[in-house]
Short mmCIF file of C-alpha atoms in Angstrom, two decimals:
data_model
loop_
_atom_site.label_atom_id
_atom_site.label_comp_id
_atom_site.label_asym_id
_atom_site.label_seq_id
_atom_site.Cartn_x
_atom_site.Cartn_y
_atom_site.Cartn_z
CA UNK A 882 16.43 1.42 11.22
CA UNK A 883 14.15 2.91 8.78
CA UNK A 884 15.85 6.80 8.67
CA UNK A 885 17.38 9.21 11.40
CA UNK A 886 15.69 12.47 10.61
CA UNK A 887 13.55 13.48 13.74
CA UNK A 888 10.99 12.03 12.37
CA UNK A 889 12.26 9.17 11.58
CA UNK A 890 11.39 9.30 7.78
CA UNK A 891 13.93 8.21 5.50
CA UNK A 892 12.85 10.57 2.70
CA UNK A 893 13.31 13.50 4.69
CA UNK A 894 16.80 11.91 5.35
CA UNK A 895 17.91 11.95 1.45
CA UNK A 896 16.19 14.69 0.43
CA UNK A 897 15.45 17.20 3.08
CA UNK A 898 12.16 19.44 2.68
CA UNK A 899 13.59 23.19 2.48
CA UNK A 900 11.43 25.86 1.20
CA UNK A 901 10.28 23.87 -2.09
CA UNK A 902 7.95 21.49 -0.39
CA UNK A 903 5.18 21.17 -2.79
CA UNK A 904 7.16 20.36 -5.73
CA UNK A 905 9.12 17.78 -3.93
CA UNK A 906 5.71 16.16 -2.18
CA UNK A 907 4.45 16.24 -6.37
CA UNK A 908 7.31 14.92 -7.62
CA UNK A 909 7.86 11.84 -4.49
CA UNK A 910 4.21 11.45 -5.20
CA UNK A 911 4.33 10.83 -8.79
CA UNK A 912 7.59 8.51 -8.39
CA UNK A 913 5.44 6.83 -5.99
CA UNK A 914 2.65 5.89 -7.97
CA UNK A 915 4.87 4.86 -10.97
CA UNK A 916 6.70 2.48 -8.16
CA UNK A 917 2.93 1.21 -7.14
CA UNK A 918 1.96 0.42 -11.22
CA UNK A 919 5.50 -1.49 -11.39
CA UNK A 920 4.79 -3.65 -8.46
CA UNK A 921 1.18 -4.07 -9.71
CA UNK A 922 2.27 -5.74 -12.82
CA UNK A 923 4.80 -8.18 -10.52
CA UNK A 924 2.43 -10.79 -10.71
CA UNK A 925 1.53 -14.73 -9.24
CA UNK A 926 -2.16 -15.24 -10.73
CA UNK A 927 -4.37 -16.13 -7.62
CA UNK A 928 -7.72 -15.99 -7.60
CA UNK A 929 -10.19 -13.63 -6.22
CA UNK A 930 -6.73 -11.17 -5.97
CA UNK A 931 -3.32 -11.96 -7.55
CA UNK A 932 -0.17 -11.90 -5.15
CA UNK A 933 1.22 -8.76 -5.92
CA UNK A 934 4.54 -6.61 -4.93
CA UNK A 935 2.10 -3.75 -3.94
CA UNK A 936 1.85 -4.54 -0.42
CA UNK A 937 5.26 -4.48 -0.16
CA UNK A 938 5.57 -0.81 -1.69
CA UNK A 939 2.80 0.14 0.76
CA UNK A 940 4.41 -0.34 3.48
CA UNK A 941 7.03 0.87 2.58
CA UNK A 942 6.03 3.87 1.27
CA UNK A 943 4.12 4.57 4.73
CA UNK A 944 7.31 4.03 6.83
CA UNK A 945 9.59 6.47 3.90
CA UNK A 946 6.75 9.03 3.25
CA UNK A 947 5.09 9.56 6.26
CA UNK A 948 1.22 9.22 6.89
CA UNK A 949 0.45 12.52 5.12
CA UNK A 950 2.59 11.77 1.66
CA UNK A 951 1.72 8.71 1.82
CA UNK A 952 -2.23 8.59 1.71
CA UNK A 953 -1.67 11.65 -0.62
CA UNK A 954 0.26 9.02 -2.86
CA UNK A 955 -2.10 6.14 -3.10
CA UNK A 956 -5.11 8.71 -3.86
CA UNK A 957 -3.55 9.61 -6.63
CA UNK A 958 -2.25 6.00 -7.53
CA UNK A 959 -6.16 5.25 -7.01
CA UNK A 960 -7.47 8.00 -8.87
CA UNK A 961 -5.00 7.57 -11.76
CA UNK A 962 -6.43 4.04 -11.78
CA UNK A 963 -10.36 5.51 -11.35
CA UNK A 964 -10.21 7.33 -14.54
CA UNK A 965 -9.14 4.30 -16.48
CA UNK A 966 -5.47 4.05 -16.65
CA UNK A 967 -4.40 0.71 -16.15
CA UNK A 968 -2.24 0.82 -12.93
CA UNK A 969 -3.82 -1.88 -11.33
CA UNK A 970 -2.90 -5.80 -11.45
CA UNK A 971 -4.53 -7.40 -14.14
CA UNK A 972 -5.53 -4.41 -15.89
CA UNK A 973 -6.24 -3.71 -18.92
CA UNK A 974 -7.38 -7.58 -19.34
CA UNK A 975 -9.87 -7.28 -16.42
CA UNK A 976 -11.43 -3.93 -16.92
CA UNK A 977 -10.28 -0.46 -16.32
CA UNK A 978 -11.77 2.42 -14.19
CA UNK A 979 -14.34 2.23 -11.33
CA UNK A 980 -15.56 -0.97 -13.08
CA UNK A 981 -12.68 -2.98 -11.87
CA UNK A 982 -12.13 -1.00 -8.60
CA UNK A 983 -15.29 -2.32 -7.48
CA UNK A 984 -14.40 -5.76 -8.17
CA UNK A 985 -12.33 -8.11 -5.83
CA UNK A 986 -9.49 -5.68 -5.18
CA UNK A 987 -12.00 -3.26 -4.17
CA UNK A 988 -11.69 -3.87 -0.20
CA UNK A 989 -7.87 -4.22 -0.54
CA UNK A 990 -7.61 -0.85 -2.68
CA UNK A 991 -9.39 0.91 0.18
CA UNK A 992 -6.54 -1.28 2.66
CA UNK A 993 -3.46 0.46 1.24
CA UNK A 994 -4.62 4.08 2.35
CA UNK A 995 -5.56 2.44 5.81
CA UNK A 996 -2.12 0.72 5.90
CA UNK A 997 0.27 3.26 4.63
CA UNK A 998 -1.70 6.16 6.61
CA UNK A 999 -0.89 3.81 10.13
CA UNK A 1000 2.87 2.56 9.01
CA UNK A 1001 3.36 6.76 8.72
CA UNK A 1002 1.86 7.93 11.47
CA UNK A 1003 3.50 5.27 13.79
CA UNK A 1004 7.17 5.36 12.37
CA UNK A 1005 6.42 9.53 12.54
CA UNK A 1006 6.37 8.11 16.23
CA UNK A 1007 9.07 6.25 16.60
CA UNK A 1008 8.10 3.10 15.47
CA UNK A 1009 11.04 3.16 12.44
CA UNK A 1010 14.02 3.38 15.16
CA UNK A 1011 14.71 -0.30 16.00
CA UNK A 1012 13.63 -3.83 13.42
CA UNK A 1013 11.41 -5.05 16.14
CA UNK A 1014 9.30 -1.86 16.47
CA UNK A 1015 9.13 -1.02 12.97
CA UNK A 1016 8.05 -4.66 12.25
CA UNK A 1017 4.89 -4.08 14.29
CA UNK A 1018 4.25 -0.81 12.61
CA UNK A 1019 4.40 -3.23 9.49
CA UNK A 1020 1.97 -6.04 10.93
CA UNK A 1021 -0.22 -3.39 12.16
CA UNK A 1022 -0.36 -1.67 8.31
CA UNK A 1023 -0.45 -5.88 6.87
CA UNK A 1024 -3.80 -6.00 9.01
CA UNK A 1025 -5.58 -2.82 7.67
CA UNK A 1026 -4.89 -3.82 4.40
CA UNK A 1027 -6.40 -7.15 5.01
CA UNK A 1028 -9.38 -6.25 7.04
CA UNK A 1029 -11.02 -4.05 4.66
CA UNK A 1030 -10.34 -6.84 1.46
CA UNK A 1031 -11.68 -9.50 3.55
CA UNK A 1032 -14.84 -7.97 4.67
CA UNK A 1033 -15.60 -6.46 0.83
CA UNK A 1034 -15.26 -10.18 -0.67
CA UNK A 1035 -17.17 -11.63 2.65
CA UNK A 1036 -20.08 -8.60 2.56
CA UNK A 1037 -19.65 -6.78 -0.82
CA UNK A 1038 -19.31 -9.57 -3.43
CA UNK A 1039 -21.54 -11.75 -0.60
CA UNK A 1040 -18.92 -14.79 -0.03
CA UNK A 1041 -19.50 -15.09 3.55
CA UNK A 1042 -16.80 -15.10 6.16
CA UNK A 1043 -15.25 -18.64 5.85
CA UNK A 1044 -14.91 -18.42 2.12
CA UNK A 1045 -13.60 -14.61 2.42
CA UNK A 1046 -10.81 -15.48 4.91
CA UNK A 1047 -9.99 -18.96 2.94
CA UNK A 1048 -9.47 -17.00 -0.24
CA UNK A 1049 -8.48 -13.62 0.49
CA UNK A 1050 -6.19 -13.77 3.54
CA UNK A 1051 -4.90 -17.44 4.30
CA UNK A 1052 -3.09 -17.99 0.73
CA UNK A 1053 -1.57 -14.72 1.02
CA UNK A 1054 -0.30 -14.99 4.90
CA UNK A 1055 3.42 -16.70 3.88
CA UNK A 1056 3.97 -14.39 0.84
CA UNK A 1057 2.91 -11.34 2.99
CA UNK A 1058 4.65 -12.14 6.22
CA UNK A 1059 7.99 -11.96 3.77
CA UNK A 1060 6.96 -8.65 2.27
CA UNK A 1061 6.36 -7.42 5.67
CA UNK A 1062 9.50 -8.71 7.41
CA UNK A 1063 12.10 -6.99 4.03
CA UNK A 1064 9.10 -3.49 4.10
#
């Protein structure tokens, strides 16, 4: 069970909101994005997108946050990343800023919003009170953050579909399903 708070968010379990909500939400949202560079830099090279820990802390963050301080968590992870800091897996060595957002990752970037946004909203819903409900909340957020990646390498960086899925989805399907299953 991911938390017992009505809304079933287990940061609202350990630290309750009270009247100082916006310094809490800054403070859980700057934790977050310093737990998002970590797992960047947790590394297996893979090419066109190195396995990464992030997916993990996604979802995770989605089903602990909620939707709302969640997106808010990964825009700022994304911005901190769009003005050249180098949050990002495999940065500085492969370009900073909007240069490397663009690349590979680009697709997948856009997939953590999608993913953490969903895991929120549906654990918000119930989704976190039993392992089998929660993991579809997590398959559910696994999927937006592979649709979007996919199509950008099949469409934006003009792979095609066969190549897209063989590169950026089927290597990544064992790693991910374990990510999933302990998110």
């Amino acid at each position: 069970m991911i938390g017992t708070a009505a809304n079933g968010l287990l940061v609202d379990r350990l630290w309750p909101a009270a009247s100082y909500r916006l310094p809490r939400a800054l403070i859980l949202a700057l934790m977050g994005t310093l737990l998002l560079w970590a797992s960047a830099k947790i590394k297996v090279p893979m090419w066109p997108v190195p396995v990464t820990l992030q997916t993990f802390v996604v979802l995770a963050m989605g089903a602990a946050y909620g939707w709302r301080l969640a997106a808010a968590t990964i825009i700022l992870y994304l911005a901190e990343g769009a003005v050249g800091l180098p949050v990002f897996a495999g940065t500085p060595e492969r370009g900073l800023g909007l240069a490397y957002m663009m690349g590979p990752t680009a697709g997948y970037l856009t997939g953590f919003v999608l993913a953490a946004v969903a895991v929120g909203w549906l654990v918000e819903r119930g989704f976190g009170r039993t392992p089998a409900r929660a993991l579809l909340a997590m398959l559910a957020g696994q999927a937006l953050m592979f649709a979007p990646g996919v199509a950008w390498l099949a469409l934006g960086l003009n792979m095609g579909w066969s190549k897209a899925v063989a590169v950026g989805l089927v290597p990544f399907l064992l790693g991910d399903a374990i990510k999933t299953a302990l998110a």
